[in-house]
Coordinates of C-alpha atoms in Angstrom, one line a residue:
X157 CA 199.5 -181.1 -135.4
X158 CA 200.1 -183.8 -137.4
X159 CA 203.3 -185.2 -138.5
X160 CA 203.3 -184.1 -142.3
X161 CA 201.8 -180.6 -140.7
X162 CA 204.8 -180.3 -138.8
X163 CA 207.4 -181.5 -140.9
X164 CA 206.1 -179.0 -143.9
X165 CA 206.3 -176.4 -141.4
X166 CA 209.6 -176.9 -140.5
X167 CA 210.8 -176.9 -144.1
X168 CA 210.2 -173.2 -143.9
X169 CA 213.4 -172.7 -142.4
X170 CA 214.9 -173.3 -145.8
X171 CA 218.0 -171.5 -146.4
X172 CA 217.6 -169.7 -143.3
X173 CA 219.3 -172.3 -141.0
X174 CA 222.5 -170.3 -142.3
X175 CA 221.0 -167.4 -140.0
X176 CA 219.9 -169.9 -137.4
X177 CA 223.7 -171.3 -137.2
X178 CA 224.8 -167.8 -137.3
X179 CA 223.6 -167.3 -133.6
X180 CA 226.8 -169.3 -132.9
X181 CA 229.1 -166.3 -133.9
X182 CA 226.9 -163.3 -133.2
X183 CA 227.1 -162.9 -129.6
X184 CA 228.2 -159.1 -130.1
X185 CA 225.6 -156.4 -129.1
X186 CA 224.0 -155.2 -132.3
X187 CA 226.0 -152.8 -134.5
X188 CA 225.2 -149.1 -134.4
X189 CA 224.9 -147.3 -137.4
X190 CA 227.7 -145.0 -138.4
X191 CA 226.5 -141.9 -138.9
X192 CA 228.6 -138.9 -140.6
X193 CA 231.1 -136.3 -138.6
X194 CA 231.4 -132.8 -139.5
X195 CA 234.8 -131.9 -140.4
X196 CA 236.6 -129.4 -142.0
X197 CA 238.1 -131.4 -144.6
X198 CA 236.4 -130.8 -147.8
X199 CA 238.6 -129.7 -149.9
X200 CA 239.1 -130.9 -153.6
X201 CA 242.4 -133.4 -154.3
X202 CA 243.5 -136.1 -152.2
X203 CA 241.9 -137.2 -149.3
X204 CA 243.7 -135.8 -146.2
X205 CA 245.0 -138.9 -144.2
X206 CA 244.7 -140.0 -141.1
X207 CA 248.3 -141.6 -140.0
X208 CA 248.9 -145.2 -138.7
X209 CA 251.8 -146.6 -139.9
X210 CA 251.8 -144.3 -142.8
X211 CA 248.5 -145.5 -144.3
X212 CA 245.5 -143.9 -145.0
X213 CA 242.4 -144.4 -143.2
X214 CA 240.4 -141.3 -144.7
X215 CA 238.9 -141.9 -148.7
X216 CA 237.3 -139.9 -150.9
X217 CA 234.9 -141.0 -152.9
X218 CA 232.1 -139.1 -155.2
X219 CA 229.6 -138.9 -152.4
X220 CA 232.1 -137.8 -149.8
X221 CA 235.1 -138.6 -147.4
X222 CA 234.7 -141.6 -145.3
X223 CA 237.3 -142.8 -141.9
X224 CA 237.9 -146.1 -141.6
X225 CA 240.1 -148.7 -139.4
X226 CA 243.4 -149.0 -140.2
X227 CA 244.9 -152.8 -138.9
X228 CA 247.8 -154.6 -138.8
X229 CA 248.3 -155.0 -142.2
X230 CA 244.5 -153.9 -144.1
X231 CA 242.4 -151.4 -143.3
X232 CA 238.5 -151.8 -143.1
X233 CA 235.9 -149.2 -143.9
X234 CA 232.1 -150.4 -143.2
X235 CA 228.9 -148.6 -143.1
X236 CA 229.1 -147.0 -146.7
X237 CA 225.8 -146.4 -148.5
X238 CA 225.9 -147.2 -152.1
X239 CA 222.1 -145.9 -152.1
X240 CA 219.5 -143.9 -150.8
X241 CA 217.5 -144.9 -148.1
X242 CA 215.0 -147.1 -149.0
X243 CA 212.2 -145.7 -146.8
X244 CA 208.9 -143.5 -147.5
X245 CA 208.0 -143.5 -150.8
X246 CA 211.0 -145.5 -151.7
X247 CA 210.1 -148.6 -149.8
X248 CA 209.2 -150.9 -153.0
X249 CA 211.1 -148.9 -155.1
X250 CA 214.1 -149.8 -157.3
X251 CA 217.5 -148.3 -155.3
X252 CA 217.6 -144.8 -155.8
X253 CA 221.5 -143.2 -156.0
X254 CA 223.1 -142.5 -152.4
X255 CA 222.6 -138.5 -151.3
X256 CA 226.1 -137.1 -150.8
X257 CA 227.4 -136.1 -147.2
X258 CA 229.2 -133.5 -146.0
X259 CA 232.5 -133.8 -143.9
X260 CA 233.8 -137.0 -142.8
X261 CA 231.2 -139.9 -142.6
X262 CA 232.0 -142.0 -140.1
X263 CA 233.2 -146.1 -141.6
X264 CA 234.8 -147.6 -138.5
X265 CA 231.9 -149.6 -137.7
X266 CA 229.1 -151.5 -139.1
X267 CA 225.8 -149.9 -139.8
X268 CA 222.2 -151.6 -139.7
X269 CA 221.5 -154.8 -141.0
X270 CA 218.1 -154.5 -142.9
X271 CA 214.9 -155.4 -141.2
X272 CA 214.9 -159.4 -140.6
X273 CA 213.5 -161.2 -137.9
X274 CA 216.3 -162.2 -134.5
X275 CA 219.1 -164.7 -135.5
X276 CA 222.1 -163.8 -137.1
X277 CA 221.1 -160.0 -135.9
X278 CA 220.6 -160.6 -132.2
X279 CA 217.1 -159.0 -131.1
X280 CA 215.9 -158.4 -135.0
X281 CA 216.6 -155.0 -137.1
X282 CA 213.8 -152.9 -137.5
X283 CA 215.9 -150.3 -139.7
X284 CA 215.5 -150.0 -143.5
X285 CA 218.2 -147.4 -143.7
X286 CA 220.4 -150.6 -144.5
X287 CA 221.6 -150.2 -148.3
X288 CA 225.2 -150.4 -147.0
X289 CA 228.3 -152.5 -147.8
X290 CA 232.1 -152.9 -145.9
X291 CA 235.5 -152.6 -148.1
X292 CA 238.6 -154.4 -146.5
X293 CA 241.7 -153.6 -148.4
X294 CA 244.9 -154.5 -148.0
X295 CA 247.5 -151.5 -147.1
X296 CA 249.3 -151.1 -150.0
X297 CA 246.4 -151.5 -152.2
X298 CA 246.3 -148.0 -153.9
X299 CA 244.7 -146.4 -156.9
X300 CA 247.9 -146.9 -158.8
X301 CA 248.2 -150.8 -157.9
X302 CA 244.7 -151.5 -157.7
X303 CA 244.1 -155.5 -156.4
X304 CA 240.8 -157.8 -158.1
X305 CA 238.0 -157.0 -156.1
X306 CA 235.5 -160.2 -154.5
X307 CA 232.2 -158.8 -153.8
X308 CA 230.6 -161.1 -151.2
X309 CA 226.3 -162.2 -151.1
X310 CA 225.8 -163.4 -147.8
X311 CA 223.1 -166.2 -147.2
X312 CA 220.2 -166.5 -145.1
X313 CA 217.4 -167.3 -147.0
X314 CA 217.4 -163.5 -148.4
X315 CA 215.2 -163.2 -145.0
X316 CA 217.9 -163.2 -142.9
X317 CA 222.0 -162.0 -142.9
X318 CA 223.9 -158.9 -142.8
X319 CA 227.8 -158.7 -144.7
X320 CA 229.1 -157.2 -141.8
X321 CA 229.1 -160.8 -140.4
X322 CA 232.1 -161.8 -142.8
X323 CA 235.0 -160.6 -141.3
X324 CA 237.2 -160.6 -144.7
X325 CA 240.5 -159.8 -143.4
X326 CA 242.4 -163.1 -143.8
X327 CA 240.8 -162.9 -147.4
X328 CA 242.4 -159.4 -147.8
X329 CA 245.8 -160.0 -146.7
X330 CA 246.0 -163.7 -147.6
X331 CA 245.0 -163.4 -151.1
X332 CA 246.0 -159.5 -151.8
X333 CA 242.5 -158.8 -152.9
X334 CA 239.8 -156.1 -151.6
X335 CA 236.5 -157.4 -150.4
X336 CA 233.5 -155.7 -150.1
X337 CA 230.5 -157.5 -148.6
X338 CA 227.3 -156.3 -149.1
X339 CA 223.6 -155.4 -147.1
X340 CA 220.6 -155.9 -149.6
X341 CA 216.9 -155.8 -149.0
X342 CA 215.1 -158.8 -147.4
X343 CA 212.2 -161.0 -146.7
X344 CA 208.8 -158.7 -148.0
X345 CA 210.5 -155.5 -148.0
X346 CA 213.4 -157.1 -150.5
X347 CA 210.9 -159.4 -152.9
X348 CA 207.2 -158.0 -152.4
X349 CA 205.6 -158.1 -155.8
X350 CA 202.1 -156.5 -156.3
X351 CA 200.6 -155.2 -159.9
X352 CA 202.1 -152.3 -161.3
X353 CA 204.8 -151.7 -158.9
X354 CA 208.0 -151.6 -160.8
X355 CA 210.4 -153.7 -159.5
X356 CA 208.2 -156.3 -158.3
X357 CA 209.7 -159.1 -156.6
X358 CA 213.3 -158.6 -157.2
X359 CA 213.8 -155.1 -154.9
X360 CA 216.5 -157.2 -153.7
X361 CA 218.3 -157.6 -156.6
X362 CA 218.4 -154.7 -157.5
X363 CA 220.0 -153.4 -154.5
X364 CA 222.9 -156.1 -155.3
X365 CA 223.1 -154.8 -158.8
X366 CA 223.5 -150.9 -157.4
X367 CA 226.1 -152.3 -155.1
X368 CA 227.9 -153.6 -158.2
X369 CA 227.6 -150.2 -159.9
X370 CA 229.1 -148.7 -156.6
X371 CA 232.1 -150.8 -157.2
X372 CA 232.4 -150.3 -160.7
X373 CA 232.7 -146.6 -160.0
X374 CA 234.2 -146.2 -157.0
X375 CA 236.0 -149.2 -155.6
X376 CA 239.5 -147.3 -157.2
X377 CA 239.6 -144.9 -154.3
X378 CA 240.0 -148.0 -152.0
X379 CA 243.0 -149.6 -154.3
X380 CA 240.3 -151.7 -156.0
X381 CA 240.8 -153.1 -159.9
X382 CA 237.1 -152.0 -161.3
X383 CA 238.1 -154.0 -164.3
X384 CA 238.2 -157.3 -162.1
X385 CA 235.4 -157.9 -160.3
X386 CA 234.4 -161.6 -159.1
X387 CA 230.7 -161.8 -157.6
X388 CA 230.2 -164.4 -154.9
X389 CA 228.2 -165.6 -152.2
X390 CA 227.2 -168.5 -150.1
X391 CA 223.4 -170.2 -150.2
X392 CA 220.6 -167.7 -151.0
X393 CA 223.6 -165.3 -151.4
X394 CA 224.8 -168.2 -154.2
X395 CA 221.5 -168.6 -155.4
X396 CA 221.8 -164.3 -156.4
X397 CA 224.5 -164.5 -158.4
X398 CA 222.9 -167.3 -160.1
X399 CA 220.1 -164.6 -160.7
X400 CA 222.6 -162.1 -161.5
X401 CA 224.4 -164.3 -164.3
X402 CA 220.6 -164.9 -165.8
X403 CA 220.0 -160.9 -165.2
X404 CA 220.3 -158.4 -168.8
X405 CA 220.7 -155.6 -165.9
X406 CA 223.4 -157.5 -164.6
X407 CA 225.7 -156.8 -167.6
X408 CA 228.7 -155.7 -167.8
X409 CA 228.8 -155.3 -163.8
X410 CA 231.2 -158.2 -162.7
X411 CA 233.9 -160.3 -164.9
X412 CA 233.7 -164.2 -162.6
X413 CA 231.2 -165.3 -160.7
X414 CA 231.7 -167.8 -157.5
X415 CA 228.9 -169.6 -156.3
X416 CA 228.9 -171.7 -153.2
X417 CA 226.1 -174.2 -152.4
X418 CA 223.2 -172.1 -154.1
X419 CA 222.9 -174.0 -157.4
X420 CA 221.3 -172.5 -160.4
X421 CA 218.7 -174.7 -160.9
X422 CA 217.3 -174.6 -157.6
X423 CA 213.2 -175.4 -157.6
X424 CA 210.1 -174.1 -155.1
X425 CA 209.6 -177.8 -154.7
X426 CA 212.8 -178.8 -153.2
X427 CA 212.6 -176.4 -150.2
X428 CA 215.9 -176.5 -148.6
X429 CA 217.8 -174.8 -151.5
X430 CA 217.3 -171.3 -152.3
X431 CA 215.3 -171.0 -156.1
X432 CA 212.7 -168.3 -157.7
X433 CA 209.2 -168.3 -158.6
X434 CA 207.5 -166.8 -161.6
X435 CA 205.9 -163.4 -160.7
X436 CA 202.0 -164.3 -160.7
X437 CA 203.3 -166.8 -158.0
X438 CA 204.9 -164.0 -156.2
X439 CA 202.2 -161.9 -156.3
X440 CA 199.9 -164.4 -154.6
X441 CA 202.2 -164.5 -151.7
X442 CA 202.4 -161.6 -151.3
X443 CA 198.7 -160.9 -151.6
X444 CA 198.7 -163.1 -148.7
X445 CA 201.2 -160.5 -146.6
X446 CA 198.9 -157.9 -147.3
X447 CA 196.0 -159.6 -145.9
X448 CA 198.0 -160.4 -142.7
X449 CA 198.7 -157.3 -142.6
X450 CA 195.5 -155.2 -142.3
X451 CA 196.1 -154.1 -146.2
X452 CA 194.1 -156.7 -147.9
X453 CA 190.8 -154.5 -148.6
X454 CA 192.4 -151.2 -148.7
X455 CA 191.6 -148.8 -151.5
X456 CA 195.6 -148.7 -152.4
X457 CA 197.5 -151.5 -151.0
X458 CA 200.9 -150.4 -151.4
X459 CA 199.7 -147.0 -149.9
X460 CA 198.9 -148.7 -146.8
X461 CA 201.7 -151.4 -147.1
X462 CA 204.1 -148.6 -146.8
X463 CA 202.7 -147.4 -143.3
X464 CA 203.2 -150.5 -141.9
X465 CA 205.4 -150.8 -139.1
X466 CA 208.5 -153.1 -139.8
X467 CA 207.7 -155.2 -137.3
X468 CA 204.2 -155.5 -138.2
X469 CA 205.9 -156.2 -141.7
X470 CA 208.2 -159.2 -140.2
X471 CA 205.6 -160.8 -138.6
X472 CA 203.4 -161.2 -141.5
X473 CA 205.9 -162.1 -143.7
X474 CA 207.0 -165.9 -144.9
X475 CA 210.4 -167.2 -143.0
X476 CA 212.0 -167.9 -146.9
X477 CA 211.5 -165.3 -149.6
X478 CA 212.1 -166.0 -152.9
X479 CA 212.9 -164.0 -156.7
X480 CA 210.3 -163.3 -158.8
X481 CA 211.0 -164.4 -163.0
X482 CA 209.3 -163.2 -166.2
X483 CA 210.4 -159.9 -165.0
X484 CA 212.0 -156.8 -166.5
X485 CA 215.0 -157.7 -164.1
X486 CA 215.0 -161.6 -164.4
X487 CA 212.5 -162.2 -167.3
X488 CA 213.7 -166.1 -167.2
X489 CA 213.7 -168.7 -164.1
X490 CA 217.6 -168.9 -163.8
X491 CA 218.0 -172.4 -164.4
X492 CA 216.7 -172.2 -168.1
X493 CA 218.0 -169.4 -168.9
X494 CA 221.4 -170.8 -167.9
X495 CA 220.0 -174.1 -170.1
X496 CA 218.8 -172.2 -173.1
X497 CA 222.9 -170.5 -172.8
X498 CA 220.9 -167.2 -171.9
X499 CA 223.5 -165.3 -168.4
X500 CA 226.8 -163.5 -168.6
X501 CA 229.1 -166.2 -169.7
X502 CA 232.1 -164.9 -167.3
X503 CA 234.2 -167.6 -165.6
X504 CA 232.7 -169.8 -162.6
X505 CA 233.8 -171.6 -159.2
X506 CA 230.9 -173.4 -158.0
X507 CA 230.5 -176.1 -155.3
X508 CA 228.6 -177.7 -152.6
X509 CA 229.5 -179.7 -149.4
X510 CA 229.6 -183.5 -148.4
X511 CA 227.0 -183.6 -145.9
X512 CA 224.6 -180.3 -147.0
X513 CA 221.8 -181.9 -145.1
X514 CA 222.8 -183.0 -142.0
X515 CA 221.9 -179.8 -140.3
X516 CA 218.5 -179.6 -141.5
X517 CA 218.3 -183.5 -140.6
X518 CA 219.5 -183.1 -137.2
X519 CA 217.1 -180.1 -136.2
X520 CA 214.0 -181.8 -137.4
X521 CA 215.0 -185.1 -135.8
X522 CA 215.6 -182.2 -132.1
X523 CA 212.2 -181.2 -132.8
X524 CA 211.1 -184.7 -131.8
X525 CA 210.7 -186.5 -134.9
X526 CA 213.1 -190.1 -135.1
X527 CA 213.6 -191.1 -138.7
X528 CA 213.4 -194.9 -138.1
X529 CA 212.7 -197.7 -140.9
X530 CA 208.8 -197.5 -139.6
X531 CA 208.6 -193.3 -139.3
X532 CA 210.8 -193.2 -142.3
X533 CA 207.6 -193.4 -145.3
X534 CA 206.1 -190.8 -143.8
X535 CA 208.9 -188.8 -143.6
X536 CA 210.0 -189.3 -146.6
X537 CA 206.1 -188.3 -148.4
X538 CA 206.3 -185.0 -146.2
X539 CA 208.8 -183.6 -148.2
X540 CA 208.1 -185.5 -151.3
X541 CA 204.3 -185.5 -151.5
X542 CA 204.2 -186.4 -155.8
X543 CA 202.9 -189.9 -156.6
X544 CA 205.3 -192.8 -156.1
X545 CA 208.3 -190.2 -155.1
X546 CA 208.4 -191.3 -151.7
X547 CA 208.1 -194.9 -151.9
X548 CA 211.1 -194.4 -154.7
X549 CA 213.1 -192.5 -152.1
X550 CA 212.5 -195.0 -149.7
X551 CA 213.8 -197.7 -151.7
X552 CA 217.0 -196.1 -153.0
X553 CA 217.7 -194.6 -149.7
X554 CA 216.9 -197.4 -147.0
X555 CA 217.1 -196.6 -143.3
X556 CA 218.0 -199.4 -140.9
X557 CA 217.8 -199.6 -137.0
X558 CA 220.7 -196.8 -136.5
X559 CA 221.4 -194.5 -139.3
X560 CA 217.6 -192.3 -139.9
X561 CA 219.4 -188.9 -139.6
X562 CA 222.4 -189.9 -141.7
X563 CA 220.0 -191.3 -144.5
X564 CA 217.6 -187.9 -144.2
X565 CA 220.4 -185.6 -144.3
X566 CA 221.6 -187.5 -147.7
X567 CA 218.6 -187.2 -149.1
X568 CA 218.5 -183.4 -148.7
X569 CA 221.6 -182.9 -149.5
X570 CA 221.5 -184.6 -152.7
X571 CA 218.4 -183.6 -153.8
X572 CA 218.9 -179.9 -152.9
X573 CA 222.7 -179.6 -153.5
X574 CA 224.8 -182.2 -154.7
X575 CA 222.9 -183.3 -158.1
X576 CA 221.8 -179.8 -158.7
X577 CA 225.1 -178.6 -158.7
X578 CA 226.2 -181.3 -160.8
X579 CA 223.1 -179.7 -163.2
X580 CA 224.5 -176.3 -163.0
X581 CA 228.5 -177.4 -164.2
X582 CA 226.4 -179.8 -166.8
X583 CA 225.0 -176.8 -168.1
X584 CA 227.7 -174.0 -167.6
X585 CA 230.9 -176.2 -168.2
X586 CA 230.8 -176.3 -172.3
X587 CA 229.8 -172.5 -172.3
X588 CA 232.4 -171.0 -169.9
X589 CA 235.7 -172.0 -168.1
X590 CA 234.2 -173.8 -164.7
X591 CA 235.9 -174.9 -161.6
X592 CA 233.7 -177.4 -159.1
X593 CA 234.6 -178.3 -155.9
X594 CA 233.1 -180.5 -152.7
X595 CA 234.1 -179.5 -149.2
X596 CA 234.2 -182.5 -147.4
X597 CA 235.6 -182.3 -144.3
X598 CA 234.2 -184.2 -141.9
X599 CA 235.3 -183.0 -139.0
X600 CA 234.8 -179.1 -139.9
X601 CA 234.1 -177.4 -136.5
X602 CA 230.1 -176.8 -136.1
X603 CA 228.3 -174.1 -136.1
X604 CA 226.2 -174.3 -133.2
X605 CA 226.4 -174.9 -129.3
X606 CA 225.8 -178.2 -128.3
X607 CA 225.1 -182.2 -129.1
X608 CA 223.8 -182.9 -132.6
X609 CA 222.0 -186.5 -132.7
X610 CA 224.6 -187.7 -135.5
X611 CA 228.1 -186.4 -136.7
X612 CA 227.0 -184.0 -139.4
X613 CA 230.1 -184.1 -141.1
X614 CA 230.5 -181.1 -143.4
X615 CA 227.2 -179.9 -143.4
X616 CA 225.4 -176.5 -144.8
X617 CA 227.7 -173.2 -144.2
X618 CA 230.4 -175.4 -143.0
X619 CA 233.0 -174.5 -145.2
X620 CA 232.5 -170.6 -144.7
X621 CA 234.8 -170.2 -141.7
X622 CA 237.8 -171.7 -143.6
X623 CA 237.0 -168.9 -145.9
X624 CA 235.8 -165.9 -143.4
X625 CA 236.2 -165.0 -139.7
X626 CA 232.8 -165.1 -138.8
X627 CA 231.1 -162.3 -136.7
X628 CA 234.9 -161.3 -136.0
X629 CA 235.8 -163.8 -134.2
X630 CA 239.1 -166.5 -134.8
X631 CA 238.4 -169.4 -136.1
X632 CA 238.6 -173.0 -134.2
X633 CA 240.6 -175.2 -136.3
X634 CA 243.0 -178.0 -136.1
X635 CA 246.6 -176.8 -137.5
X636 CA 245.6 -179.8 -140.4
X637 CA 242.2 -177.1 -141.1
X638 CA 244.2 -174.1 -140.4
X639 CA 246.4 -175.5 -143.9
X640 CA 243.0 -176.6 -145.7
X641 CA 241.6 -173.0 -145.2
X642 CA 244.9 -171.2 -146.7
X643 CA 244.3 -173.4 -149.3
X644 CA 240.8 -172.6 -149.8
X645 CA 241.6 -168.4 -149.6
X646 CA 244.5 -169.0 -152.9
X647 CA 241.9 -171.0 -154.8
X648 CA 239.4 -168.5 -154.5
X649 CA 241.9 -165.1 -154.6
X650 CA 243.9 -166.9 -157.6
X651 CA 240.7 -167.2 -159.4
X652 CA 239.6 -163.5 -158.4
X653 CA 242.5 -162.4 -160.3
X654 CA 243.5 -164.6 -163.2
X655 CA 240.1 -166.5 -164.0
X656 CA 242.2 -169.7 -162.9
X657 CA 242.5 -171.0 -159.0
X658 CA 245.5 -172.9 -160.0
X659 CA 249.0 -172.3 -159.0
X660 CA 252.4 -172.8 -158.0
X661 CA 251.8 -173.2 -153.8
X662 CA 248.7 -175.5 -154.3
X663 CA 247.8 -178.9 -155.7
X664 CA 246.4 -179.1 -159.0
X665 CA 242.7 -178.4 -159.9
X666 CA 242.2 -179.2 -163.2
X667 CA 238.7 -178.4 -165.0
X668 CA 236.4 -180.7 -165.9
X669 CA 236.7 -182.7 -162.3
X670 CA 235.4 -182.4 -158.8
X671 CA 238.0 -181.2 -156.1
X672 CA 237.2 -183.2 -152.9
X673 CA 238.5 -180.3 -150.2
X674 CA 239.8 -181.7 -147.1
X675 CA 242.7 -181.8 -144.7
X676 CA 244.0 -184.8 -145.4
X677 CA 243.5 -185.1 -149.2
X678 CA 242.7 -182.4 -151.7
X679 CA 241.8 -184.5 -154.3
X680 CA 240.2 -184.2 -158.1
X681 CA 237.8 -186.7 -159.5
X682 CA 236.2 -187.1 -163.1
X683 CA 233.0 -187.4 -160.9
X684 CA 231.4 -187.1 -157.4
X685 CA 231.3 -189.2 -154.4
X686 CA 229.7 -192.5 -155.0
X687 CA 227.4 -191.4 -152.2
X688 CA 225.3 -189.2 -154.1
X689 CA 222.8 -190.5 -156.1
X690 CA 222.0 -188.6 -158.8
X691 CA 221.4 -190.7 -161.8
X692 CA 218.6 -191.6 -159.2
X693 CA 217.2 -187.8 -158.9
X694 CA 217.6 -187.5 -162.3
X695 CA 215.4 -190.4 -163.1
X696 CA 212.8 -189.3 -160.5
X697 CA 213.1 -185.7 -162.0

């Protein structure tokens, strides 16, 4: 294979390495689904309680009674459906309302993760009864005192992820907020478009938006504010509500927006960030899945698409999916319709990390391929195949005898994350009140097992277990990062609930800068780190 062959293929990975880092914190046996108990409680009127500590563990809500986990101070409830099944007929369908249970339905556990291939979901998920999300609410959060509500996108490429992986209970307690984190459709069975199916290429979406209307109506019963409601999410999971700002369906369905290292005007030709595609370009793909599938020729492909076994499904399917636009759901790519001042104009947090490309740097340079002064050319055209791009990229980003990966990793990260976050707060900041950050700490502890070739500094999904105990489990920081991720949760809860991170127990953040977040300085800047270059992308663009 040769060396652009390879490299192209490995770009594939995309926004995916946030599930291939996720092995790291997933070495729990798979969830079971929670499935419902009979009981006799079914009266009308208050939920009956269960006790522990005099808080209730058993909710109503308009499809039924569900038992959750009560903790040491928040109680979780996971496994809830906020729609049907989306099997049968209703694979490729737009969500369809959740059918009502009777009795207690069991929440004190995770259900399925929808299909995706093994990573973050240890042995792959085969089960597309997934349209579930997780509530974590602090103990005296009650109808009467209802608390902002953060409802969390995970990342993975919108291939791979599953909420239950955000363990939000520092979140919860911390920041006096309920979060609900969120399963939505993935790969081809979240984002197949073909002609004349409604929905095309946005089933995903649409899930996320049903999820939103699920909180809306019945986050109360949990001690939730439905009338404050901050949307966010990490990489492809930043990237959707990017989509959902640009969405008409989306209005009316959350009040600020948070959106962490999935910029708005991410691009198919920049691989490693997460972007859309317009719909005939959709299509073709997944033309292509059909063929791989054995559906190519048949008389009525979706017919036969939707006797395809999920695993069959998987394995035909690209590693990164992408959102269709000109759409009835996204009719506009997200970044101009943020441009032309088209999306929800509802407060934003947005930000990116120091070293975003590090990670994919490092793997490529494991699979075998150096980045030295005489590989670096080629290297550099593999990704950036348009006339004279490379040999401009070589020249603004020189590699010497020692620092290839470094170099690489800047390269991606700026022209993936950095300067198109930058675009987005160009383009949102005169329109709506906008918050930017850069996590930059350079010793945040990684994400995988083992020896990268270079320090990667504070690379992709870095900053997410400062925010969330991944996959349950504590987190490994210094007492310096322990401080740095308190921080972080009263930014982010602050702004849930006012529209403003700033207050009394934290150092200023004043709009219009950059807040450099780190343990030993959380600084603001009128502009980035000199490192990024993106007058340069700018110019190339």
């Amino acid at each position: 294979m040769t060396l652009h062959r390879t490299l192209t293929t490995l770009t594939t990975l995309g926004c995916a390495l946030t599930a291939v880092l996720a092995t790291a914190w997933s070495a729990a046996p798979p969830p079971q689904p929670a499935r419902p108990a009979a009981t006799a409680h079914t009266h009308d009127g208050p939920a009956p309680g269960t006790a522990h500590g005099g808080h209730r563990t058993v909710v109503r809500t308009h499809d039924g009674l569900v038992r959750g986990t009560a903790h040491d101070g928040y109680r979780t409830f996971a496994g809830i459906p906020y729609a049907a099944p989306p099997v049968g007929r209703l694979r490729w369908a737009p969500p369809h309302p959740a059918v009502p249970w009777p009795g207690v339905r069991d929440a004190t556990r995770p259900a399925s993760a929808c299909p995706q291939p093994a990573g973050e979901v240890p042995g792959t998920s085969t089960d597309e009864d997934c349209l579930h999300l997780n509530v974590t609410t602090p103990d005296d959060a009650r109808p009467a005192h209802p608390r902002p509500v953060i409802v969390w996108l995970h990342g993975g490429g919108l291939t791979t992820g599953a909420g239950s992986s955000y363990d939000a209970h520092r979140m919860a307690t911390r920041g006096d907020v309920v979060v609900v984190t969120v399963d939505y459709r993935l790969g081809a069975l979240g984002f197949l478009a073909h002609r004349g199916l409604p929905g095309s290429g946005t089933f995903g979406l649409a899930d996320q938006q049903a999820a939103l209307r699920w909180v809306r109506a019945r986050i109360g019963a949990f001690g939730g504010d439905p009338r404050n409601v901050t949307l966010a999410g990490e990489s492809a999971g930043g990237y959707s509500v990017c989509a959902q700002l640009a969405s008409p369906a989306a209005a009316g369905l959350f009040d600020r927006a948070i959106i962490q290292s999935g910029p708005c005007t991410g691009r198919p030709d920049r691989p490693f960030a997460p972007s859309s595609v317009p719909l005939a370009t959709a299509r073709a793909t997944s033309a292509g899945l059909a063929a791989k599938a054995g559906c190519g020729f048949a008389h009525d492909v979706m017919a036969c698409l939707r006797r395809v076994a999920v695993p069959r499904l998987l394995a035909a399917q690209d590693t990164d999916q992408q959102p269709a636009y000109a759409t009835p759901l996204l009719p506009a790519d997200p970044a101009a319709a943020i441009a032309a001042g088209h999306f929800h104009h509802v407060p934003v947090l947005i930000g990116s990390n120091h070293d975003e490309g590090n990670g994919w740097a490092a793997g490529i340079i494991q699979a075998g391929y150096r980045v030295t002064p005489g590989t670096w050319p080629d290297v550099a055209a593999a990704f950036f195949p348009a006339p004279g791009q490379a040999q401009a990229i070589v020249r603004a980003y020189p590699v010497h005898r020692t620092d290839g990966g470094p170099v690489f990793g800047a390269v991606i990260g700026d022209a993936d994350f950095a300067c198109p976050t930058a675009r987005t707060d160009h383009l949102l900041a005169p329109r709506v009140p906008l918050w930017r950050y850069e996590f930059a700490d350079e010793h945040a502890p990684p994400l995988t097992e083992g020896t990268p070739p270079f320090p990667l500094g504070a690379p992709h999904a870095s900053e997410l277990p400062y925010l969330f105990d991944l996959g349950g489990r504590p987190r490994d920081l210094t007492t310096a990062q322990h401080r740095l991720a308190d921080t972080m949760i009263d930014y982010w809860t602050r702004f849930a609930r006012t529209a403003d991170p700033n207050g009394p127990s934290s150092p200023p953040w004043p709009r219009h800068t950059v807040l450099s977040l780190a343990p030993d300085r959380i600084v603001p800047t009128r502009t980035t780190h000199t490192r990024h270059h993106c007058a340069f992308w700018n110019a190339l663009d």
